[in-house]
Short mmCIF file of C-alpha atoms and ligand atoms in Angstrom, two decimals:
data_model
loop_
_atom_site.label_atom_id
_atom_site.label_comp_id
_atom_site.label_asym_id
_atom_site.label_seq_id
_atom_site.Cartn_x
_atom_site.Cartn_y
_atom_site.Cartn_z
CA UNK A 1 5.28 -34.49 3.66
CA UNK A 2 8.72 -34.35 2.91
CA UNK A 3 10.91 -31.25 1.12
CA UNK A 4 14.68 -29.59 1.13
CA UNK A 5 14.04 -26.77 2.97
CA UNK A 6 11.18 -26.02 5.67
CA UNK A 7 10.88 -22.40 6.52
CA UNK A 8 8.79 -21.68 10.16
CA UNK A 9 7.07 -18.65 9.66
CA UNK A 10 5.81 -16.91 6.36
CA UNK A 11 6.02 -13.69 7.06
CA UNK A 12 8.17 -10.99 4.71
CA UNK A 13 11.36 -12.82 5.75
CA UNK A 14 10.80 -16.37 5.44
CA UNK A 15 8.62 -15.70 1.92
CA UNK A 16 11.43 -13.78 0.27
CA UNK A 17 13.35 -16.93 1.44
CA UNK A 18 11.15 -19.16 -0.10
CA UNK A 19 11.11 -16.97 -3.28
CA UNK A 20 14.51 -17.20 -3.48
CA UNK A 21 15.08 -20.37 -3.08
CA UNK A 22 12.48 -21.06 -5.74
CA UNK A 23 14.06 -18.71 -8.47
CA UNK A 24 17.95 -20.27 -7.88
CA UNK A 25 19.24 -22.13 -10.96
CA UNK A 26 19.17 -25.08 -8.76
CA UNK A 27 15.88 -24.97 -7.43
CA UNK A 28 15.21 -27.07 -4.15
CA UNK A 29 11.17 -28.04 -3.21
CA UNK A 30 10.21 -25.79 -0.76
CA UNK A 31 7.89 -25.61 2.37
CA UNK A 32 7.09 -22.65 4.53
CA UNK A 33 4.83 -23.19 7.94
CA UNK A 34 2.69 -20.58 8.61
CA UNK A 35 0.42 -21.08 11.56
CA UNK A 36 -1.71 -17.75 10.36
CA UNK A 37 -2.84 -17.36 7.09
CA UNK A 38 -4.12 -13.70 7.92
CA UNK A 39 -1.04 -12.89 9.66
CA UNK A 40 -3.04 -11.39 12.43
CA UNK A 41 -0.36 -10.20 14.96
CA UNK A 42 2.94 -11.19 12.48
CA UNK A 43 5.03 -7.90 12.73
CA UNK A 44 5.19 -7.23 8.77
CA UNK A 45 1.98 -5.79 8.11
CA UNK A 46 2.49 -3.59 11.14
CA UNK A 47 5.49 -2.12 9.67
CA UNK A 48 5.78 1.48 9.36
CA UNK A 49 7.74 0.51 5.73
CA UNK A 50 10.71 2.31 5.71
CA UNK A 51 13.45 1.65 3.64
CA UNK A 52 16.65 2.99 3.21
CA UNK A 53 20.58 2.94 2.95
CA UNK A 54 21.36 5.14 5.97
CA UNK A 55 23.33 3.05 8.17
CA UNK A 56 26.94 2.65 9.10
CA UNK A 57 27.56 -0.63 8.53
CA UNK A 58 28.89 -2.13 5.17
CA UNK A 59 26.78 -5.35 5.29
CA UNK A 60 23.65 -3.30 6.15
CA UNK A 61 24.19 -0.71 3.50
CA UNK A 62 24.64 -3.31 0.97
CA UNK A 63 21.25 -4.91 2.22
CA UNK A 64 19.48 -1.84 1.82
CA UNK A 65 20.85 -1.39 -1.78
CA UNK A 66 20.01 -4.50 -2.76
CA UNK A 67 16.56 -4.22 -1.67
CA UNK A 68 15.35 -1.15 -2.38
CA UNK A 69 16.44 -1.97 -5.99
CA UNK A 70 14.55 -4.62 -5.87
CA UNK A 71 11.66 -3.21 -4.32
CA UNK A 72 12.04 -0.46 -7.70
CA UNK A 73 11.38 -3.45 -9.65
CA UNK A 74 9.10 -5.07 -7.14
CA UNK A 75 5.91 -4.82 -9.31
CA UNK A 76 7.13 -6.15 -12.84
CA UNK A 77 9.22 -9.27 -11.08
CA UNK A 78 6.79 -10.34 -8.68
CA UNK A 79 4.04 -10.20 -10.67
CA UNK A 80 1.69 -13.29 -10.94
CA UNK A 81 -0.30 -14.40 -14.34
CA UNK A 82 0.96 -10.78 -15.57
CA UNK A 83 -0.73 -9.00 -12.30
CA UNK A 84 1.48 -6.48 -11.10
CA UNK A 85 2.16 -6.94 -7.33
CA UNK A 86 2.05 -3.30 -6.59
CA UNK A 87 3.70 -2.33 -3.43
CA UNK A 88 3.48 1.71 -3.47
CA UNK A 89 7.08 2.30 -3.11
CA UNK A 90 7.56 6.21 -2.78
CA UNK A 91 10.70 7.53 -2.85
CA UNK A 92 10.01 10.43 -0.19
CA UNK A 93 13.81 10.47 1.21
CA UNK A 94 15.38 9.39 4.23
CA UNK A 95 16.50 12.49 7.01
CA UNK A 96 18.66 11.61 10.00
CA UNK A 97 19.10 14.79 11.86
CA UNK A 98 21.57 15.08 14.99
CA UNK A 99 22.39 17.54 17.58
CA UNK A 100 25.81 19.22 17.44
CA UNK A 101 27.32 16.40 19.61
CA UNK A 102 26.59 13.60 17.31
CA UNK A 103 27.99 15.55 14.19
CA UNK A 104 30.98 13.36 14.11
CA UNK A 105 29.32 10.51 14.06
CA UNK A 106 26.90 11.70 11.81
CA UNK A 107 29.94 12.66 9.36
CA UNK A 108 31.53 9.15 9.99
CA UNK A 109 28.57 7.44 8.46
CA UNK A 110 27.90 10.00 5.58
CA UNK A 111 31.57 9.07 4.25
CA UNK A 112 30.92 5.17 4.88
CA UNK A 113 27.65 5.73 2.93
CA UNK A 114 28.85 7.64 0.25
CA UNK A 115 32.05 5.23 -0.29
CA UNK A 116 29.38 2.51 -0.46
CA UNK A 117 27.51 4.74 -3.55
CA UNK A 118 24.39 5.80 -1.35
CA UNK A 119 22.88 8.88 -3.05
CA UNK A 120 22.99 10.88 0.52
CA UNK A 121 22.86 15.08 0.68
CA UNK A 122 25.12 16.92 3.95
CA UNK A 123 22.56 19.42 5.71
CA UNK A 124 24.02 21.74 7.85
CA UNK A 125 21.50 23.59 10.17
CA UNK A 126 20.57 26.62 7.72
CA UNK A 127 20.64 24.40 4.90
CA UNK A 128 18.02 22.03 7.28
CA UNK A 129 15.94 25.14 7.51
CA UNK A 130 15.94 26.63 4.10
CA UNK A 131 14.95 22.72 2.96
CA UNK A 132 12.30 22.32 5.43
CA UNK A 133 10.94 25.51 6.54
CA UNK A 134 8.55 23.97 9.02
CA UNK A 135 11.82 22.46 10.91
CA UNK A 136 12.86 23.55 14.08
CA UNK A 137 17.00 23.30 13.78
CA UNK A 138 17.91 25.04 16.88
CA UNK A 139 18.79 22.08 19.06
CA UNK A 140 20.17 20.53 16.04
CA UNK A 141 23.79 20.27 14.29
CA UNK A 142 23.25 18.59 10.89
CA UNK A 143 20.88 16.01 8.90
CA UNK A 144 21.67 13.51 6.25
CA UNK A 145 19.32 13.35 3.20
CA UNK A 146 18.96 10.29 1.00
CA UNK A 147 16.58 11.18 -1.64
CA UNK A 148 16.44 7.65 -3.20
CA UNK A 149 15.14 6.02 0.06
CA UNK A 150 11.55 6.25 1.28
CA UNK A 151 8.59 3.87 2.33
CA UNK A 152 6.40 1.14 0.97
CA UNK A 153 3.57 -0.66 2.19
CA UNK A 154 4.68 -3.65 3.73
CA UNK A 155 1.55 -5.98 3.86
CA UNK A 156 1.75 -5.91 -0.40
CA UNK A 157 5.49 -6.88 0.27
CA UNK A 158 4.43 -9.72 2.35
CA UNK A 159 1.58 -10.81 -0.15
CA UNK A 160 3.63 -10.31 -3.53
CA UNK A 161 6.62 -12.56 -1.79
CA UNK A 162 3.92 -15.22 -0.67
CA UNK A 163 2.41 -15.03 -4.13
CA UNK A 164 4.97 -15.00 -5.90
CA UNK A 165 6.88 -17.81 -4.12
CA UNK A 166 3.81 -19.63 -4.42
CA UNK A 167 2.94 -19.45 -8.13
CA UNK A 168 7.10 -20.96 -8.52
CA UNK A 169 6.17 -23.90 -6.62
CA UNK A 170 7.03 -23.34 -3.35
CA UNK A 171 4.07 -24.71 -0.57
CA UNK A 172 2.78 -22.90 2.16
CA UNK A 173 1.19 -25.32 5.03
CA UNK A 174 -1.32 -23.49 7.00
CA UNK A 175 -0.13 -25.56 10.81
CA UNK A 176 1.89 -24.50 13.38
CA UNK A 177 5.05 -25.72 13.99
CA UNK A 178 5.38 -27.66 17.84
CA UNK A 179 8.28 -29.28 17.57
CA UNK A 180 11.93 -30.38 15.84
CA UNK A 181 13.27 -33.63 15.30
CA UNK A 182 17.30 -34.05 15.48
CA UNK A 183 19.25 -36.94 14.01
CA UNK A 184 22.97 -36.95 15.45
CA UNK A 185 24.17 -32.85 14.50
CA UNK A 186 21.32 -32.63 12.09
CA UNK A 187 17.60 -31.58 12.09
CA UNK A 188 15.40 -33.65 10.26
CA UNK A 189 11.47 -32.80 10.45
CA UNK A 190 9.02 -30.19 11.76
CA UNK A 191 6.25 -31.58 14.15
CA UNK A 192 3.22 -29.63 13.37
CA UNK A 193 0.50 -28.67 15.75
CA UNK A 194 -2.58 -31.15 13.65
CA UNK A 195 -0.59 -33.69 14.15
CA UNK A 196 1.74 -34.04 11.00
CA UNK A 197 5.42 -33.51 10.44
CA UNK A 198 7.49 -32.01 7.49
CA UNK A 199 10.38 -33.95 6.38
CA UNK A 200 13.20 -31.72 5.61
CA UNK A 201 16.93 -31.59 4.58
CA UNK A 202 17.06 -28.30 6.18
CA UNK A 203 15.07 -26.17 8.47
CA UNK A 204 14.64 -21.62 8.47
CA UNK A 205 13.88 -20.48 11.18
CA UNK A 206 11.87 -17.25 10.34
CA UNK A 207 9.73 -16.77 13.08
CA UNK A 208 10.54 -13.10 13.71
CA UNK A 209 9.71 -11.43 17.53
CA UNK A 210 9.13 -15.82 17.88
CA UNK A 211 12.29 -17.05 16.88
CA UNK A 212 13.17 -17.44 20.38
CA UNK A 213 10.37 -20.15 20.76
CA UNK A 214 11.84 -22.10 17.57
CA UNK A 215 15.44 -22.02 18.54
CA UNK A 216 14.27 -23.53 21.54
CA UNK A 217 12.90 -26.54 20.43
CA UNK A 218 16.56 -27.60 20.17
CA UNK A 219 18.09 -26.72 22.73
CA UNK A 220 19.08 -23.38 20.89
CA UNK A 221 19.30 -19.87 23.35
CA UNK A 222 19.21 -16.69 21.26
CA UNK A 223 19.23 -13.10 22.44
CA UNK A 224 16.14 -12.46 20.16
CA UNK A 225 12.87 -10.91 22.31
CA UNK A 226 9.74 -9.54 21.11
CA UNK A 227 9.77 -6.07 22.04
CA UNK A 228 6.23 -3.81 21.57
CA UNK A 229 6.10 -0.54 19.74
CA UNK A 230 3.25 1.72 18.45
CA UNK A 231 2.87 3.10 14.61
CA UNK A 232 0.32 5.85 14.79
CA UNK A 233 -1.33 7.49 12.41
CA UNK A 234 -2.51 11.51 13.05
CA UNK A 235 -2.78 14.48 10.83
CA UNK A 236 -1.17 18.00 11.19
CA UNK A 237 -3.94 21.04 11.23
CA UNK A 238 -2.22 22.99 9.51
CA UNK A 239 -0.50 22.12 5.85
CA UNK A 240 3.59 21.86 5.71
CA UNK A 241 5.76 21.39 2.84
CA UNK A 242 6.23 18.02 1.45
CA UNK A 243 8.81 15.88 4.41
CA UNK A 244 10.72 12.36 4.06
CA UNK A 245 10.92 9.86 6.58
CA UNK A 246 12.34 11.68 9.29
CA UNK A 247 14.59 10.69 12.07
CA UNK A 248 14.87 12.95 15.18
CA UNK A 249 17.10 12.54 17.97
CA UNK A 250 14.69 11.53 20.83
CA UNK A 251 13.85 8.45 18.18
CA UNK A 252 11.05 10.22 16.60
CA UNK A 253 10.58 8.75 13.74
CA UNK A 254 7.42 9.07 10.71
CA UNK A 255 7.07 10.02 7.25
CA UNK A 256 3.84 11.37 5.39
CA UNK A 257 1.39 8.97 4.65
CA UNK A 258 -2.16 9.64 2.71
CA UNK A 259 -3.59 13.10 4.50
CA UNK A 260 -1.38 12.67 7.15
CA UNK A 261 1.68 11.06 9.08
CA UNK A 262 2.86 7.37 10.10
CA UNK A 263 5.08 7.10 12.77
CA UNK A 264 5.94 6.71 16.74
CA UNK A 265 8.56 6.47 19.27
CA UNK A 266 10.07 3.07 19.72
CA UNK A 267 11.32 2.91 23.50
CA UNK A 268 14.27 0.11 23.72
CA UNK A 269 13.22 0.16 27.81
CA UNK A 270 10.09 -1.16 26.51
CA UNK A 271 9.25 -4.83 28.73
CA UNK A 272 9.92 -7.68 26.26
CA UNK A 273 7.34 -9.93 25.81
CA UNK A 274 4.14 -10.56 23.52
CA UNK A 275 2.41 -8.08 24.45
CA UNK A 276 -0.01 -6.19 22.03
CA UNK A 277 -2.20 -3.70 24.74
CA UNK A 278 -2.19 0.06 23.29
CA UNK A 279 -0.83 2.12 25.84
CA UNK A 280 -3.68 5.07 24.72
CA UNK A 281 -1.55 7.98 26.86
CA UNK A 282 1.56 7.13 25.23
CA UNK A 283 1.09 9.93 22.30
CA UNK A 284 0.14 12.42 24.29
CA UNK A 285 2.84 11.33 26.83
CA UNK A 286 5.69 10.98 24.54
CA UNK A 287 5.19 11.08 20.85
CA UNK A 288 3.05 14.32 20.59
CA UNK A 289 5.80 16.82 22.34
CA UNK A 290 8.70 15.39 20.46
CA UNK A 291 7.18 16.25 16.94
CA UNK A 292 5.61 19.48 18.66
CA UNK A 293 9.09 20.21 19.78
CA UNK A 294 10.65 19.58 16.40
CA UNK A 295 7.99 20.55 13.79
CA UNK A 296 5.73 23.82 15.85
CA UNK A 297 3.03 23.12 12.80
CA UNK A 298 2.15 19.71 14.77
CA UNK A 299 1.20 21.64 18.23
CA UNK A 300 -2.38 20.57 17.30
CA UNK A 301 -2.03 17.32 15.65
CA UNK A 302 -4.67 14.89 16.69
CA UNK A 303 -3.89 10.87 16.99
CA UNK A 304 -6.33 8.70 15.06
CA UNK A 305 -5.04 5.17 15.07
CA UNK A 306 -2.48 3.18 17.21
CA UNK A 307 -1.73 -0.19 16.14
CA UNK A 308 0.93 -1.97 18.46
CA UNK A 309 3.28 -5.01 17.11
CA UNK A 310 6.75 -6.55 17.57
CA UNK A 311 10.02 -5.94 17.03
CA UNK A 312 12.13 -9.11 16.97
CA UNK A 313 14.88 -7.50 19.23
CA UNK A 314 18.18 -8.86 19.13
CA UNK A 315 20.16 -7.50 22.47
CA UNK A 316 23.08 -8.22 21.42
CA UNK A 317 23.65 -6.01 18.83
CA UNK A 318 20.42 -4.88 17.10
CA UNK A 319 21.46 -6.31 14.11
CA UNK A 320 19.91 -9.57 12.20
CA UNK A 321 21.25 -12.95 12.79
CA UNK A 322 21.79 -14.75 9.76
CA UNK A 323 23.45 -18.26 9.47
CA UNK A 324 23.26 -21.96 10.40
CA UNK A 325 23.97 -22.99 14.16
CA UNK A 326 27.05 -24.27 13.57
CA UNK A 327 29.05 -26.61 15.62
CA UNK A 328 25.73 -27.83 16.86
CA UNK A 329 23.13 -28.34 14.21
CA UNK A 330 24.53 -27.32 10.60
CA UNK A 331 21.30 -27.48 8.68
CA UNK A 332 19.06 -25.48 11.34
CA UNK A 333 19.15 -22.04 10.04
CA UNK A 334 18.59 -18.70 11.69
CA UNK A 335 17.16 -15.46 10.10
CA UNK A 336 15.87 -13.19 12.31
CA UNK A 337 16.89 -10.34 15.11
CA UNK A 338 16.23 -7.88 12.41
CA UNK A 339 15.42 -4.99 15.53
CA UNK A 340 13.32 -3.13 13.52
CA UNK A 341 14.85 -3.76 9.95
CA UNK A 342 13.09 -6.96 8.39
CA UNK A 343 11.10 -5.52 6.46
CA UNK A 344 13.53 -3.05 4.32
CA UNK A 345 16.13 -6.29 4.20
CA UNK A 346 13.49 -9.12 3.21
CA UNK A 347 15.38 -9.34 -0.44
CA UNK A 348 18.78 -9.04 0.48
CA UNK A 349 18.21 -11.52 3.26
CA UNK A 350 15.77 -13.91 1.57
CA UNK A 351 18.47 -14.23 -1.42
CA UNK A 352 21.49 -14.26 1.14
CA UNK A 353 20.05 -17.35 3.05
CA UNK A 354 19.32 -19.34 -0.46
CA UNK A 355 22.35 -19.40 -1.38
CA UNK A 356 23.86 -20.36 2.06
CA UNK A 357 21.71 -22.84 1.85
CA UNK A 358 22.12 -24.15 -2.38
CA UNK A 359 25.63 -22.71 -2.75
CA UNK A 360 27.28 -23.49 0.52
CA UNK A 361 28.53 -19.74 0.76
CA UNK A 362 27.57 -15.93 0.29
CA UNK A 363 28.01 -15.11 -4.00
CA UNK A 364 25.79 -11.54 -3.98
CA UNK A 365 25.87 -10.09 -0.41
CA UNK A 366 28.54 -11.50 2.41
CA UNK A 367 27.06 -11.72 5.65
CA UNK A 368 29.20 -13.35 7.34
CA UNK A 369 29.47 -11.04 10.49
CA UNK A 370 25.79 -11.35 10.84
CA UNK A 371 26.09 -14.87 11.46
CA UNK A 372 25.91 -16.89 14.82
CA UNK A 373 29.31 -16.67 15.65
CA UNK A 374 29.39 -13.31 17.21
CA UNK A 375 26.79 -14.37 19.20
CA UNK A 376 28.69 -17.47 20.74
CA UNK A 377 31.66 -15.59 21.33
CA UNK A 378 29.43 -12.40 22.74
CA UNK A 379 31.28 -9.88 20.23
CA UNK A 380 28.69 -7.17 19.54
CA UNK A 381 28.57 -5.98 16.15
CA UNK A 382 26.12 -2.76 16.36
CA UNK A 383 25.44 0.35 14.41
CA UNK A 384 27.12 3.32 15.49
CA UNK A 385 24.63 6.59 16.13
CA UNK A 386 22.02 4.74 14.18
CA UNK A 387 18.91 2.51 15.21
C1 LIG B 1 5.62 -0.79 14.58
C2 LIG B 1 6.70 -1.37 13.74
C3 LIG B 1 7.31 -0.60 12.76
C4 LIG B 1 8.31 -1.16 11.95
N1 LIG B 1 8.84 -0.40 10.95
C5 LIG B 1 9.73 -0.95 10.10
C6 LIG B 1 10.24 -0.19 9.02
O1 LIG B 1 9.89 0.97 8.83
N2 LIG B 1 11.13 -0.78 8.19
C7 LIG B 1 11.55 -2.08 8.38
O2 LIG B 1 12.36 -2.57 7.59
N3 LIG B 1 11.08 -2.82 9.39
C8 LIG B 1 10.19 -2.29 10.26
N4 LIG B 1 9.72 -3.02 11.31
C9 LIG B 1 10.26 -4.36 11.54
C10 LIG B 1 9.65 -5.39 10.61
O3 LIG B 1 8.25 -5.37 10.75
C11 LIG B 1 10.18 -6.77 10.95
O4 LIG B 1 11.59 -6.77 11.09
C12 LIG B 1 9.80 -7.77 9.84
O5 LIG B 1 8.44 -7.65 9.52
C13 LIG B 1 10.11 -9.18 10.29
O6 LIG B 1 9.53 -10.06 9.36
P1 LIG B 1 9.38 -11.59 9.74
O7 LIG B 1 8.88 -12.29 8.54
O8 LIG B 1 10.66 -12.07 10.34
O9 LIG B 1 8.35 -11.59 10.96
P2 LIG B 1 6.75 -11.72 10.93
O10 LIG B 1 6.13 -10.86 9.90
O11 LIG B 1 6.31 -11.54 12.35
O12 LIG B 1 6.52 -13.22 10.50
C14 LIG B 1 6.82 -14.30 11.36
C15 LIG B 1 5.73 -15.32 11.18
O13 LIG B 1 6.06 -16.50 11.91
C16 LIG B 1 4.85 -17.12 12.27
N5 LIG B 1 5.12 -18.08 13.34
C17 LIG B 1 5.64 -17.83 14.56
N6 LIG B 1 5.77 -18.97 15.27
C18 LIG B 1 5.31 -19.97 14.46
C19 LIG B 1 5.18 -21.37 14.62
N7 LIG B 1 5.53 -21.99 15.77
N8 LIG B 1 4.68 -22.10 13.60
C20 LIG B 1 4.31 -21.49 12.44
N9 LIG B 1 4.41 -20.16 12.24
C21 LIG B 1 4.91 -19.41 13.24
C22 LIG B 1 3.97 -15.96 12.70
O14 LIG B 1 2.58 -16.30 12.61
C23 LIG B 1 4.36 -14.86 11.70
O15 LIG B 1 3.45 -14.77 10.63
C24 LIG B 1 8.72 -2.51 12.14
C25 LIG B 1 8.11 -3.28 13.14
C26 LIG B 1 7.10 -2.72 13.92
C27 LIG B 1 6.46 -3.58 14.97
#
C-alpha cells in the first residue's frame, strides 16, 4: 500500500490528524495504523475529558481555544450521513484553587489568560465560599473560574474523529506497526506486524504513552514515558450544589459526572512503565482524604469504579512535542508528550500538524516552541503553577 502520510496510532490524536489532513484544500491520501480497533488500553477513552483554557502558556491557551470551539461545534461538523457525532460537551467550568502562597502565580496566569480572551472569574476566599458553599477555603488563597470550560466524553471524540476522517477518505489499517524504513535523511515505509508495509511520503508518529517505542525504530530517543494514573468514579452521600471541574492543590482533580463524580490523583512519582494493575488502596490511601479534606460533604463517599491508563509523560517539560525530527529525518513527525492534555488539544494539534505537513509552516496556531528543538538543546519549556 502506498499513501502521503502514515499516521501510527489512531487514537484522538492521530484521527484528528487524519481528519485534518483530509479536510485541507489540498488534500493528501491518508493512512492511519491502528493495531487495536477497540482501543482496549489506548489512553483516550480513559480520559477523564477535561477541557479548558486555564494554563499559562500562550501556545497552550490558544490550543485550548481552538478546541473547545471546535468541540462546541463538534456534533454538526463531524457528523457522518447527517448523524450527529454527539460528544456530551458540558460546559460545567474550570476551578483552579491555590493556597495563599501560590496567589502570585495564580494572578500571573489569570492576566496571561485574560490577555489571551479566556472568559476566567478572580475568586478570592469568601467569594470561593459564598460560590461553593460546600468548599472548605481555609487553607486556601484564591481560585480561578472559567465558566466556558468543562468536560466531554472522550471515547465519542475518538469515534467521531475516526468516523469522520474515515467517511473523507482517509484509511485506517487494522496492523501493528514493527518497523521503519529510512532512505538517506528520509523515512519511507511502515513495516507492519502481518507482514505488509505502508509506503509513505511522510510518517506521524501518534502513538501516545508508546511513542517512545516508534521513535525508536529510528534511532530516535524521546523523553516521552507511559506513566499510570487512576480515574475513579464514587458518589457523595449527601447532595452539594452543582461544582465544575475542580483543581485542588494536592492535585485533586474531578468534576460531576451522572449521579456522581469522575476524578483521581495523578502522582508524577508514579513508576513509568505499561503498567495497568489497580492499586485498590489507593482511594482510600490518597484520593478519599484530599476531597474529605476539601469538600466535608465527601467524608462518606464510597469508590465504585477504578479504571487505570496512561499518560504519555513528557519529562522534559510536560508539554506536547509537536514537529518533524529535524536535522535527522525531516518527514518523521512527532505528536505526542501531551502529559495529560491530548485529549482537550486533539483539534488544535490534529490541524497544527496538517499543515506542517501540506503547508510547510504553522497558518492557524504557531507551535513552534513545542517542537523538537527544545528537546535537543534540553531547554524546558513548562507551565508555571499549572499541571
Ligand atoms: C486517567 C486519565 C485521565 C486523563 N484526563 C484527561 C483530561 O481530562 N483531559 C485531557 O485532555 N487529557 C486527559 N488525559 C490524557 C489523554 O488521555 C491523552 O493525552 C490522549 O488521549 C492521547 O491521545 P493519543 O491518541 O495520543 O493516545 P492513545 O489514545 O493512547 O492512542 C495511541 C494509539 O496508538 C496505538 N499504537 C501504539 N503503538 C502502536 C503500533 N506499534 N502500531 C499501531 N498502533 C499503535 C495504540 O493502540 C493506541 O490506540 C488523561 C489520561 C488518563 C490516563
Amino acid at each position: 500500500m502506498r499513501c502521503d502520510v502514515a499516521i501510527i496510532g489512531g487514537g484522538a490524536i492521530g484521527a484528528s490528524v487524519a481528519y485534518y489532513l483530509r479536510t485541507h484544500r489540498a488534500p493528501c491520501s491518508v493512512a492511519v495504523i491502528e493495531r487495536d480497533p477497540a482501543y482496549t488500553l489506548a489512553s483516550t477513552p480513559r480520559a477523564s475529558g477535561g477541557v479548558r483554557r486555564l494554563f499559562s502558556l500562550p501556545e497552550n491557551i490558544a490550543l485550548s481555544q481552538y478546541s473547545i470551539d471546535f468541540f462546541e461545534r463538534f456534533e454538526s461538523t463531524m457528523a457522518v450521513e447527517g448523524e450527529p457525532a454527539r460528544i456530551g460537551f458540558k460546559k460545567g467550568g474550570y476551578l483552579f484553587i491555590v493556597p495563599p502562597r501560590a496567589i502570585d502565580t495564580l494572578a500571573s496566569n489569570f492576566e496571561i489568560q485574560r490577555s489571551h480572551g479566556a472568559n476566567v472569574v478572580w475568586l478570592d476566599s469568601p467569594a470561593l465560599k459564598s460560590r461553593f458553599p460546600s468548599m472548605e477555603v481555609g487553607d486556601l488563597g484564591a481560585g480561578v473560574h472559567s465558566p466556558d470550560d468543562g468536560w466531554l466524553d472522550p471515547h465519542s471524540v475518538l469515534q467521531g474523529f475516526r468516523r469522520k476522517a474515515r467517511a473523507l477518505g482517509a484509511e485506517f489499517v487494522a496492523d501493528e506497526a514493527v518497523g521503519i524504513e529510512t532512505e538517506g535523511a528520509r523515512v519511507r515505509a511502515v513495516r507492519l506486524k502481518s507482514g505488509g508495509k505502508v509506503e509513505a511520503g511522510a510518517i506521524v508518529n501518534a502513538a501516545g504513552a508508546w511513542a517512545k517505542e516508534i521513535c525508536a525504530m529510528v534511532g530516535m530517543r524521546v523523553p516521552i514515558e507511559p506513566m499510570r494514573r487512576y480515574e475513579h468514579y464514587f458518589e457523595c452521600e449527601t447532595a452539594i450544589e452543582p461544582l465544575p471541574y475542580v483543581k485542588d492543590p494536592n492535585a485533586l482533580a474531578f468534576r460531576p459526572e451522572g449521579k456522581g463524580y469522575s476524578g483521581g490523583v495523578p502522582d508524577l512519582r508514579e513508576p513509568r512503565g505499561f503498567n495497568f494493575e489497580v492499586d485498590h488502596g489507593y482511594f482510600e490511601r490518597v484520593v478519599w482524604p484530599a476531597l474529605a479534606h476539601r469538600f466535608p460533604a465527601f467524608e462518606r463517599t464510597k469508590v465504585r469504579s477504578t479504571m487505570p491508563g496512561l499518560y504519555d509523560q513528557n519529562e522534559l517539560d510536560g508539554n506536547v512535542i509537536i514537529g518533524p525530527w529535524s536535522g535527522k529525518l525531516e518527514n518523521f513527525y512527532l505528536l505526542a508528550g501531551f502529559s495529560g492534555h491530548g485529549l482537550m488539544h486533539a483539534p488544535g494539534c490534529g490541524r497544527a500538524m496538517a499543515e506542517l505537513i501540506l503547508d510547510g509552516g504553522y497558518r492557524t496556531l504557531d507551535l513552534a516552541r513545542f517542537g523538537w528543538q527544545r528537546v535537543e538543546e534540553g531547554k524546558p519549556y513548562p507551565e508555571r503553577g499549572i499541571k
